[in-house]
Coordinates of C-alpha atoms in Angstrom, one line a residue:
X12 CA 1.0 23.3 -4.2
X13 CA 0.5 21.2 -7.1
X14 CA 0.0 17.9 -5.6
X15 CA -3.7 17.5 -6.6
X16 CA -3.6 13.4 -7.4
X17 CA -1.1 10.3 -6.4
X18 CA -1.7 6.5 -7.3
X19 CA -5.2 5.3 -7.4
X20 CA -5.6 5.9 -3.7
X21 CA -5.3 9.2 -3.8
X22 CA -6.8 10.0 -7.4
X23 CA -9.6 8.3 -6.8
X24 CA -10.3 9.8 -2.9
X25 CA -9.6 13.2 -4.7
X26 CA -12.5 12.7 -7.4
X27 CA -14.5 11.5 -5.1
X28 CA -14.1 15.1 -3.2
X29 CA -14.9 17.1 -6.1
X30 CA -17.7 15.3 -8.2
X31 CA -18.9 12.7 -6.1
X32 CA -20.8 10.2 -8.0
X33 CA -20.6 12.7 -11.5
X34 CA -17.9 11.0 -13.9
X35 CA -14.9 13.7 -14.5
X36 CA -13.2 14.1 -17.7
X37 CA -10.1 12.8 -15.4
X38 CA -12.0 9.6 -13.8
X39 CA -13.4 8.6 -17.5
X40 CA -9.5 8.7 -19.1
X41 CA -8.6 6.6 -15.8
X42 CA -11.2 4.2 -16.7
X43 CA -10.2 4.1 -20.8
X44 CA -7.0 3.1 -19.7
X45 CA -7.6 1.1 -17.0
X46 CA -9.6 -1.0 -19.2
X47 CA -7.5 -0.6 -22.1
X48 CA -4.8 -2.3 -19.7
X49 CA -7.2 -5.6 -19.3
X50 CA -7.7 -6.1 -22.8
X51 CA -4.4 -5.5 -24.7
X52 CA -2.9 -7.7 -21.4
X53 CA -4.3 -11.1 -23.0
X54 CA -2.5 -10.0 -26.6
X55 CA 1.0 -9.4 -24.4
X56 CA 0.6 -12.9 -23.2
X57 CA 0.9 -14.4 -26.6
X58 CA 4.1 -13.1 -27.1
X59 CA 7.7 -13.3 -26.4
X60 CA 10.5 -11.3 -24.5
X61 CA 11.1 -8.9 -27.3
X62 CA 8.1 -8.5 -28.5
X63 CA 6.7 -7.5 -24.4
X64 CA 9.8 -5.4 -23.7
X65 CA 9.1 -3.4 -26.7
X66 CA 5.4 -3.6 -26.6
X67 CA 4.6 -3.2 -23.3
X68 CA 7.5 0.0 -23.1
X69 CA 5.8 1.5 -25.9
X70 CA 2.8 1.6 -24.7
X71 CA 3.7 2.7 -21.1
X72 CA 5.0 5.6 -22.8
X73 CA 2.1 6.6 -25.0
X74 CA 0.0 6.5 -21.9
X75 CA 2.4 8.7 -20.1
X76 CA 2.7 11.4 -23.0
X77 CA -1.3 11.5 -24.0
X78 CA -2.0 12.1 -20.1
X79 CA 1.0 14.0 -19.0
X80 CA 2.2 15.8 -21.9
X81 CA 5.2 17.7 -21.6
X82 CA 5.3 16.7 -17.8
X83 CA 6.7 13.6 -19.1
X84 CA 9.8 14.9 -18.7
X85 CA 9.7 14.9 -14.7
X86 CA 9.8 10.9 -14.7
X87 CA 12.7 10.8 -17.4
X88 CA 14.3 13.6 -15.3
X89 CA 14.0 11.3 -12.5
X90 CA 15.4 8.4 -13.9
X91 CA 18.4 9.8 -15.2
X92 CA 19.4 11.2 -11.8
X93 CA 18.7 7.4 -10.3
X94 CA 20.8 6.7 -13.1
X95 CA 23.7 8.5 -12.7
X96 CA 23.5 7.5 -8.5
X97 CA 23.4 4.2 -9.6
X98 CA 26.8 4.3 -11.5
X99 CA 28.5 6.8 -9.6
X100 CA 27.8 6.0 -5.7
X101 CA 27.7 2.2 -5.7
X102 CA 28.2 1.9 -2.0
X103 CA 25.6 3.8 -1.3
X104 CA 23.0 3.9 -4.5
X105 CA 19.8 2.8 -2.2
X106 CA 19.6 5.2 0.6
X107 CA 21.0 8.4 -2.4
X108 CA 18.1 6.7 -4.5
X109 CA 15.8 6.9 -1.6
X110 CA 16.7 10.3 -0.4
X111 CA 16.9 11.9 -4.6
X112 CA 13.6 10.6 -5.9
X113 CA 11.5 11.6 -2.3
X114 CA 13.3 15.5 -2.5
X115 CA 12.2 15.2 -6.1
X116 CA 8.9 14.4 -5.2
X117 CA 8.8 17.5 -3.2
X118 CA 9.9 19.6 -6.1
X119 CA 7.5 17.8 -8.2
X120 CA 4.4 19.2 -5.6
X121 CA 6.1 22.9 -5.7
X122 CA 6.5 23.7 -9.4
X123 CA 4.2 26.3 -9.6
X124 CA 6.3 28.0 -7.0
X125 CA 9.3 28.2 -9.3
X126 CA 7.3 29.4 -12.2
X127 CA 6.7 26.1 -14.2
X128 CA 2.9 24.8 -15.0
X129 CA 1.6 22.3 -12.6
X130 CA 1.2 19.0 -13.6
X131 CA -1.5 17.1 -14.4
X132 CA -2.9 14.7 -12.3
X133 CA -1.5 11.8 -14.5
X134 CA 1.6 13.0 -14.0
X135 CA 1.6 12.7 -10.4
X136 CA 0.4 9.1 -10.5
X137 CA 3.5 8.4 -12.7
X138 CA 5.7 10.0 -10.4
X139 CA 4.5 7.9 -7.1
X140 CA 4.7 5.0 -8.7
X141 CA 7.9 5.8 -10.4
X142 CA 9.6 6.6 -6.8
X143 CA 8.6 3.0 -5.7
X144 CA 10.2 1.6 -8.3
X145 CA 13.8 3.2 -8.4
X146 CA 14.0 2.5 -4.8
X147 CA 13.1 -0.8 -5.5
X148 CA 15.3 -1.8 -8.1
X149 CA 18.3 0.3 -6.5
X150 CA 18.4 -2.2 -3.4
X151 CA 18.0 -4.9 -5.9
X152 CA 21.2 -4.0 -7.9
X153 CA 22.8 -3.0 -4.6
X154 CA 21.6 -7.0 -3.6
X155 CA 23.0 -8.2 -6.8
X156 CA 26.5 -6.8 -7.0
X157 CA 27.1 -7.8 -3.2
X158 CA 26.1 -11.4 -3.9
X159 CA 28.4 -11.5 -7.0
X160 CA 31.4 -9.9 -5.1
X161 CA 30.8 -12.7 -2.2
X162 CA 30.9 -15.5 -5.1
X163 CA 34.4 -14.3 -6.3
X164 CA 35.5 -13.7 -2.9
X165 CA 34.0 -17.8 -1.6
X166 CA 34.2 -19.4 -5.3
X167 CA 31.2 -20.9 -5.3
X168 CA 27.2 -19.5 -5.9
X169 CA 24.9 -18.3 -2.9
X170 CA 21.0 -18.7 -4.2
X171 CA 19.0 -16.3 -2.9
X172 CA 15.4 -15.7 -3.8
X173 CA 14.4 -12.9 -5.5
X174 CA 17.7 -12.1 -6.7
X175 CA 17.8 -10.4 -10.3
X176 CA 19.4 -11.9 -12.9
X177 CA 21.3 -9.0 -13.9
X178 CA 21.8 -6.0 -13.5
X179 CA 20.0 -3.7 -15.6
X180 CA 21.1 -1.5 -18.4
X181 CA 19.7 2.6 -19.1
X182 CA 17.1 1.1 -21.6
X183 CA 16.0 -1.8 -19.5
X184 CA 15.5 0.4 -16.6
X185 CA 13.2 2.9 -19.0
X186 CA 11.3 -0.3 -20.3
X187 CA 11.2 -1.3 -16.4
X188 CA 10.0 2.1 -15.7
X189 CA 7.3 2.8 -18.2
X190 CA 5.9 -0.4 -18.2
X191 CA 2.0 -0.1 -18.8
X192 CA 1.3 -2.4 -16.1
X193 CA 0.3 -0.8 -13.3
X194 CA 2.0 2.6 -14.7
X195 CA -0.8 4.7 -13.1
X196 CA -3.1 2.2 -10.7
X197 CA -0.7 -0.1 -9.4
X198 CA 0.5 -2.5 -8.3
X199 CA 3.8 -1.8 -7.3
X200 CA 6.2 -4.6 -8.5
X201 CA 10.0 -5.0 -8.3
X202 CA 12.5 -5.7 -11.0
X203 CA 12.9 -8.9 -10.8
X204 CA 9.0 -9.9 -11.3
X205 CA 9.3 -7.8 -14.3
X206 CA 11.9 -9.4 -15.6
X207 CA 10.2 -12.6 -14.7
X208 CA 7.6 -11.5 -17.0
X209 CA 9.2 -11.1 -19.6
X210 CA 11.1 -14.4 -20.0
X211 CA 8.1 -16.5 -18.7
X212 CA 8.7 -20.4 -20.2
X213 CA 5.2 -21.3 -22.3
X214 CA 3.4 -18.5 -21.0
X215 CA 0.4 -19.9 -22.8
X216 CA 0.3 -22.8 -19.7
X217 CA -0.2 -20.1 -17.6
X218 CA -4.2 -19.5 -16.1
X219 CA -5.3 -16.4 -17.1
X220 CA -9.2 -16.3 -17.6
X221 CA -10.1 -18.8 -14.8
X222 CA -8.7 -16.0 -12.0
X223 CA -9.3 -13.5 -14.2
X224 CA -13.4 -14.4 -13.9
X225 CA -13.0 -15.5 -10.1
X226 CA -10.8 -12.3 -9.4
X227 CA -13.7 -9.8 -11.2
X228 CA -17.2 -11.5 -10.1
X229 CA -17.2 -9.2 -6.8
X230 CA -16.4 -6.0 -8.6
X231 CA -20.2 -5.4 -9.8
X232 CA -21.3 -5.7 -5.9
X233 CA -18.8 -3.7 -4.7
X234 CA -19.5 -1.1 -7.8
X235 CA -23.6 -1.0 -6.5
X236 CA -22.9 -0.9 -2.9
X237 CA -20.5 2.5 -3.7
X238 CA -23.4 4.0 -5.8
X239 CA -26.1 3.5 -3.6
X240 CA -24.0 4.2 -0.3
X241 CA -22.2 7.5 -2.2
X242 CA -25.6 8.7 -3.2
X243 CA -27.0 8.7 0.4
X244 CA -24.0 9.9 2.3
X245 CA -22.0 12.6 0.1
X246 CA -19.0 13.6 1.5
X247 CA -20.0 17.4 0.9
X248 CA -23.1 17.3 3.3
X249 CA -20.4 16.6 5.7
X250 CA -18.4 20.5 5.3
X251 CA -22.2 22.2 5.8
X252 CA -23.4 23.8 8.3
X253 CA -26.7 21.9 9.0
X254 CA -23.9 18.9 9.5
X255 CA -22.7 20.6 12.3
X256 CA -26.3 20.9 13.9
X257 CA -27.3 17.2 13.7
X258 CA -27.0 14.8 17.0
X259 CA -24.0 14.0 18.3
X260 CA -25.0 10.5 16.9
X261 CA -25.4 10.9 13.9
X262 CA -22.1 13.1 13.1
X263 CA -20.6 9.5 14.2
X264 CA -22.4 7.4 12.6
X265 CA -21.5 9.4 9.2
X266 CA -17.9 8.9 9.3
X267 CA -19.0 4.8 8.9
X268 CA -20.3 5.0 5.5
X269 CA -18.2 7.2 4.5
X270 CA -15.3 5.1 4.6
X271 CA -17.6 2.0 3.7
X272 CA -17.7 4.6 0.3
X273 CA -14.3 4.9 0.0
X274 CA -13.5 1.0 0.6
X275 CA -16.0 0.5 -2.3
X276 CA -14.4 2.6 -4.4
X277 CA -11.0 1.5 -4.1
X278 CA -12.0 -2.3 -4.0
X279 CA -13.3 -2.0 -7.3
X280 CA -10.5 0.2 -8.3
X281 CA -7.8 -2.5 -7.4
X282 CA -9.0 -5.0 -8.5
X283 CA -9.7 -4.0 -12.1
X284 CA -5.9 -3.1 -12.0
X285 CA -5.1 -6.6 -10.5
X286 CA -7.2 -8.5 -14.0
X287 CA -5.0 -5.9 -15.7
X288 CA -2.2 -7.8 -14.5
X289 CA -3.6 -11.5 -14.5
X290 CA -4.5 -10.7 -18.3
X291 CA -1.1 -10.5 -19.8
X292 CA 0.1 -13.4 -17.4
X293 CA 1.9 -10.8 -15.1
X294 CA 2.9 -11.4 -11.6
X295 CA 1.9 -16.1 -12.1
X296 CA 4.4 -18.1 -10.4
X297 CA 4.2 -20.9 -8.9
X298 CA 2.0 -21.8 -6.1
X299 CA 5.2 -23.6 -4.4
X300 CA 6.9 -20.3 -4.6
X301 CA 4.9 -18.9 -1.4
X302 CA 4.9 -15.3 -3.2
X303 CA 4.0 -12.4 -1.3
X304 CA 2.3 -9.1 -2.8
X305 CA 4.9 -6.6 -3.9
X306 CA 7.6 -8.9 -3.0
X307 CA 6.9 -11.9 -5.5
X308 CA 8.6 -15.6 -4.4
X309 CA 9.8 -16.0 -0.7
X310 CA 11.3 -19.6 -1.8
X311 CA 13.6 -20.9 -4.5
X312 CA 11.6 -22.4 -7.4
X313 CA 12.9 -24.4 -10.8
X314 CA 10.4 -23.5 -13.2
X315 CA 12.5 -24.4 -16.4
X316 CA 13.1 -27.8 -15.0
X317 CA 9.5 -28.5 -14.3
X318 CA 8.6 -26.7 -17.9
X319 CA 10.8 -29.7 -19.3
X320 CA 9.9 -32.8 -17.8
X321 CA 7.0 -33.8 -19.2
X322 CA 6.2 -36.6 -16.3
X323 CA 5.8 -34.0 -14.0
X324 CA 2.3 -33.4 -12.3
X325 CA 0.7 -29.6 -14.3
X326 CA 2.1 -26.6 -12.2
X327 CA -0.1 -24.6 -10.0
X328 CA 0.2 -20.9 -10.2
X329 CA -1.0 -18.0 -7.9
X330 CA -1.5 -14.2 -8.5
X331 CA -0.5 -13.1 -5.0
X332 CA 2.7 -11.3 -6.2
X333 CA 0.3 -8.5 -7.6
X334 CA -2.4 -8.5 -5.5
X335 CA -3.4 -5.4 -3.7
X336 CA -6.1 -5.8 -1.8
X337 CA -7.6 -8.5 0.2
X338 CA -11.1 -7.2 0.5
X339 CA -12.5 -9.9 3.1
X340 CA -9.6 -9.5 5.7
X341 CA -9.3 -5.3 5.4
X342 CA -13.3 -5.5 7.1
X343 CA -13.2 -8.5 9.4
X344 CA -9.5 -9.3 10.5
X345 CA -9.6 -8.2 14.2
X346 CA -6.4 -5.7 14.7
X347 CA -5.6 -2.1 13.2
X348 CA -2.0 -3.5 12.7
X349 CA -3.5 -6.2 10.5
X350 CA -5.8 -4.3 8.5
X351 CA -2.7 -2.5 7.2
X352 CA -1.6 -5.4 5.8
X353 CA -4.5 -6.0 3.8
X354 CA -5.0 -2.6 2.1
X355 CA -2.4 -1.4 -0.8
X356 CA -0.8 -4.0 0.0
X357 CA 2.1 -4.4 -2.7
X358 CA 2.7 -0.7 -1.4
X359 CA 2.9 -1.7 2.0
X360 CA 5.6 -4.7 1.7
X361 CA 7.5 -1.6 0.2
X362 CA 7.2 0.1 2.9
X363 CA 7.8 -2.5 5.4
X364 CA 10.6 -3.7 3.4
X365 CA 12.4 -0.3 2.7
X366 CA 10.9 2.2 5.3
X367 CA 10.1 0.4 8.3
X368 CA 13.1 -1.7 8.4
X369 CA 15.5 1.0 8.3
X370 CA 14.0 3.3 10.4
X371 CA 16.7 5.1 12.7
X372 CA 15.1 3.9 16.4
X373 CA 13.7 0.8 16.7
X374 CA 11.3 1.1 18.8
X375 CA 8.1 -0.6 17.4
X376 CA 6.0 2.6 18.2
X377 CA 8.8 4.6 16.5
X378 CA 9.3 2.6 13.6
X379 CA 5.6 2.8 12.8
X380 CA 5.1 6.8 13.2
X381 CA 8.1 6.7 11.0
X382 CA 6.6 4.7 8.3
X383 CA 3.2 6.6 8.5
X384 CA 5.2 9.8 8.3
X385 CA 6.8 8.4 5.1
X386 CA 3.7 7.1 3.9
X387 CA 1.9 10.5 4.7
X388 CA 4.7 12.3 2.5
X389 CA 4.8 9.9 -0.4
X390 CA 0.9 10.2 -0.6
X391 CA 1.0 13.9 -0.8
X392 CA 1.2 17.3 1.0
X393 CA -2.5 17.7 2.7
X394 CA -2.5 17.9 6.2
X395 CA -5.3 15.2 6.1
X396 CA -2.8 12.5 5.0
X397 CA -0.4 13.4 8.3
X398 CA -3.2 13.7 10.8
X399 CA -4.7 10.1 9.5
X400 CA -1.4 8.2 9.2
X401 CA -0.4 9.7 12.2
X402 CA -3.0 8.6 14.7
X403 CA -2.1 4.9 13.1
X404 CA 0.6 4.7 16.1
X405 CA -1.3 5.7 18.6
X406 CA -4.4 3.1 18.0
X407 CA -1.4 0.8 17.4
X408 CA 0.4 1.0 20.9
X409 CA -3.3 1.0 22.4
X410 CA -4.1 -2.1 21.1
X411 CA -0.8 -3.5 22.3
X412 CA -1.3 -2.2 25.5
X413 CA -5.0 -3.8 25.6
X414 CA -3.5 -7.0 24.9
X415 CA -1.0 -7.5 27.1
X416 CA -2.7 -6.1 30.2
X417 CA -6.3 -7.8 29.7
X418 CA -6.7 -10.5 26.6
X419 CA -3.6 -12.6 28.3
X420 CA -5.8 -13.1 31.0
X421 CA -8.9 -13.7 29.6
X422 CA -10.5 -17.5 28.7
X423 CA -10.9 -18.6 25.4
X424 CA -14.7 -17.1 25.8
X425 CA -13.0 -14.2 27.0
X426 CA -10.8 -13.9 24.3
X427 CA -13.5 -14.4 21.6
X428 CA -15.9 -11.6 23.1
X429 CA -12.5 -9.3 23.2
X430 CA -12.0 -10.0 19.4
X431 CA -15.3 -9.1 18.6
X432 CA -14.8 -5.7 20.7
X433 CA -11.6 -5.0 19.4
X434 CA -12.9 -5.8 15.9
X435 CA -15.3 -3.0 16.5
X436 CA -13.2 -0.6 17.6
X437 CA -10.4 -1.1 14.9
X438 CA -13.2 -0.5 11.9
X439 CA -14.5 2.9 14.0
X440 CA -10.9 4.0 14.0
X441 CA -10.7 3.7 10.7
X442 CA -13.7 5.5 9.9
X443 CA -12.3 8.1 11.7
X444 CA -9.3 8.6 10.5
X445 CA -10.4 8.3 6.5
X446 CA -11.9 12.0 7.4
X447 CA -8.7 13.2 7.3
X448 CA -7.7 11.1 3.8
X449 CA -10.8 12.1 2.4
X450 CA -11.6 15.7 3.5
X451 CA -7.9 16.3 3.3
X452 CA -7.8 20.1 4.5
X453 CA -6.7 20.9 8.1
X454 CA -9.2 22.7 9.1
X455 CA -12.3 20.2 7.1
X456 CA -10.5 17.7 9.4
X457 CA -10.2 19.0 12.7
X458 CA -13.6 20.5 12.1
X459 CA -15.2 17.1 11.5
X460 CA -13.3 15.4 14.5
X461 CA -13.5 18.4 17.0
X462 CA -17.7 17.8 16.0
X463 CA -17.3 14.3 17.3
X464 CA -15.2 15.2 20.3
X465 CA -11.8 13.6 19.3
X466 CA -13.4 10.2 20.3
X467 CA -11.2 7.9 18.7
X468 CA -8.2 9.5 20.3
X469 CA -9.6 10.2 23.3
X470 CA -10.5 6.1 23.4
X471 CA -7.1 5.2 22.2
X472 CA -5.5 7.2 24.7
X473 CA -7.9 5.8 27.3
X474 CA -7.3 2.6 26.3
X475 CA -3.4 2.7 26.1
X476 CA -3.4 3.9 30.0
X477 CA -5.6 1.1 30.8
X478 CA -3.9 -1.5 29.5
X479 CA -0.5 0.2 30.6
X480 CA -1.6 0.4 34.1
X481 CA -3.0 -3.3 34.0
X482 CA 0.5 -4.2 33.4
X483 CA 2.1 -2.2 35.6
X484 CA -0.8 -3.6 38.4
X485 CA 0.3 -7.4 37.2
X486 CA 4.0 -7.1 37.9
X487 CA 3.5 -5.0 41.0
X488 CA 1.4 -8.0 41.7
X489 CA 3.9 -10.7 40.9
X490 CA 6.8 -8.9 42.3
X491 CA 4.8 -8.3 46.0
X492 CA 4.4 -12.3 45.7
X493 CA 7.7 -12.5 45.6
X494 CA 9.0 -10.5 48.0
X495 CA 6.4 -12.6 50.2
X496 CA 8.0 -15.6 49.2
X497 CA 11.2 -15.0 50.1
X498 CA 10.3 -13.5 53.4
X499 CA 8.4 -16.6 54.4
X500 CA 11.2 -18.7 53.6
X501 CA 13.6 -16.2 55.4
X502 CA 11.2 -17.3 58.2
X503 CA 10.9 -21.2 58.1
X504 CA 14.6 -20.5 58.5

């Protein structure tokens, strides 16, 4: 098994594992080019399509051969074979594109079984992010050439947002690929905001060091708080034996700052990769575009027309196409369901756009398991990853359960003392479930969980046949009323 590091998530949770607060070799070449990103981003800004295509390629690639070395040749290897599905199975380019860079990915994990030199953690990074992106841009072309074929077929043009404005050649797809942007850390962006990028009208116009400065002041705090917190809770102290022979109480508490650590970590993480992006101008549109992270603009926009008529009022732009991580609402928005949305999140519009929508039952329990499943896979191989992502269903259908059977009852006090419970609950499941992403091992994670008696589950189970059965209690309730209705009037008459 070579899988040792994905995207930041899982290169960082991974370093944290092994050297805890103690910079790696790894984590300090993470941090050169992280920052590296951030400063040659406001130079990219400056200048035009060419000069960004070429520039931006260039340097992607540099990046990618000084970390990955000959390992390079898995991502080029990769886009080939998108390639050559692209051109040669039209009809069905986004599900072969789906299905040929995820059987990759699992060829990409088990080298070392066919002989060949594991990769290097770099590489691995590469190849998530990489995977994202062919998938991506395969549904986009697949997008583009159906709207085209419905404009010959109706003679006249269908706008749709977010449509690409061509469809992309080999080289555009390599300079699409190797982009520096986000080419290790994230975030995940399609095609077209690339593109965008790249032709942006005046770019100069565009705010860079205002939301720059506003999107950076937290990262010091955050930074502190994962020092102090990582120094007093290691994750190691956890796998010892005098661990296991603390109270009950305590082993519970432990699992809370350790993911307090591990949201510390990554907050700062993302968001130095989101000023990477906001440097160089990457991922601005319009605040009337409504854009959504990952996805970019959910409505039409004219930005050349506005760019020309100098009467009009100065345009107001918005980062939220790149942003990953919306630190306020991932610790106090109320549901498990909605603190998905607020973590990785240009990674999780890509799943819920190309995972979850497709998947083969839909059934909103099913649906889910299936996108953690894919989630788990794309992440990496540990059995930590499946057993975390895979109790995400579970607290899922036992928060539905609780809501239908006993907030739709409540009064608006009711409701508001609920929140606060369910609030509580939802950041104790996911304390317990980041044991599994961060001790990743089976038996490290079962050890830890079994030492705390399965709670979480055995609540959410709990919890899902409480609320069930207070639904089941109501309508056996409403339908007894009923059936005493209509016997009364069977009476009168």
């Amino acid at each position: 098994m070579t899988e040792k590091f994905g995207t930041v998530d899982v290169f960082l949770v991974t370093l944290t594992d092994e050297v805890g607060t103690k910079m790696s070799l790894d984590e300090l070449i993470y941090l050169v080019v992280l920052f590296s990103s951030i400063l040659i981003g406001f130079f990219f800004k400056r200048t035009g399509p060419r000069e960004k295509q070429l520039g931006s390629t260039g340097l992607g690639l540099l990046v990618t051969l000084a970390t990955c070395n000959i390992h390079i040749l898995h991502s080029l290897i990769t886009i080939l074979g998108t390639w050559i599905i692209l051109k040669t199975a039209k009809r069905y380019c986004p599900s072969l594109t789906l299905f040929w860079t995820f059987s990759y990915l699992f060829f990409f994990r088990m080298v070392t079984y066919f002989g060949l030199p594991a990769p290097t953690p770099f590489a691995n990074a590469v190849q998530l992010l990489l995977t994202l992106k062919l998938v991506s841009v395969a549904s986009d072309i697949q997008e583009f050439r159906q709207v085209k074929k419905q404009e010959v077929t109706s003679f006249s043009k269908s706008p749709l947002t977010g449509l690409i404005s061509s469809e992309p050649s080999m080289w555009e797809l390599l300079c699409y690929s190797y982009c520096y942007i986000g080419i290790m850390t994230g975030p995940f962006y399609r095609y077209r905001t690339y593109q965008d990028w790249l032709n942006q009208i005046d770019s100069l116009t565009i705010p860079s060091w205002e939301p720059f400065l506003l999107r950076l002041k937290m990262a010091p705090v955050y930074g502190i708080f994962f020092l102090l917190v990582s120094y007093l809770f290691p994750l190691e102290y956890v796998k010892s034996e005098e661990f296991e022979e603390r109270a009950f109480l305590f082993r519970l508490f432990y699992m809370m700052p350790v993911f307090f650590v591990f949201r510390m970590r990554f907050y700062v993480a993302w968001i130095f990769a989101e000023c990477s992006c906001i440097a160089a101008g990457f991922g601005a549109y319009p605040k009337e575009a409504k854009s959504r992270s990952g996805g970019g603009p959910t409505v039409d926009y004219s930005p050349a027309e506005r760019a020309a008529d100098e009467s009009s009022e100065v345009v107001q732009y918005d980062y939220e196409t790149i942003k990953n991580i919306d630190c306020y609402n991932t610790d106090f928005c109320v549901k498990v369901k909605h603190g998905m949305r607020y973590w990785n999140m240009s990674v999780q519009w890509w799943l819920a756009q190309y995972i979850y929508r497709n998947a083969p039952v839909k059934s909103f329990i099913f649906k889910s398991a299936w996108t953690m499943l894919i989630s788990a896979y794309w992440h990496g191989i540990h059995p930590g990853y499946y057993l975390s992502f895979l109790t995400i269903p579970l607290c899922l259908a036992a928060e539905d359960a609780m809501e239908r059977g006993l907030r739709e009852r409540l009064s608006a006090t009711g409701k508001s003392v609920f929140d606060w419970v369910q609030w509580f609950f939802k950041m104790r499941s996911y304390d317990y479930m980041c044991m599994g992403f961060v001790l990743l091992t089976y038996s490290e994670t079962m050890r830890y969980w079994r030492s705390i008696y399965f709670l979480i589950h055995v609540l959410a189970v709990g919890f899902l046949l409480l609320g069930n059965g207070l639904v089941f209690l109501e309508k056996a309730k409403r339908k007894s009323k009923r059936e005493r209705d209509v016997t009364a009037e069977q009476c009168i008459q």
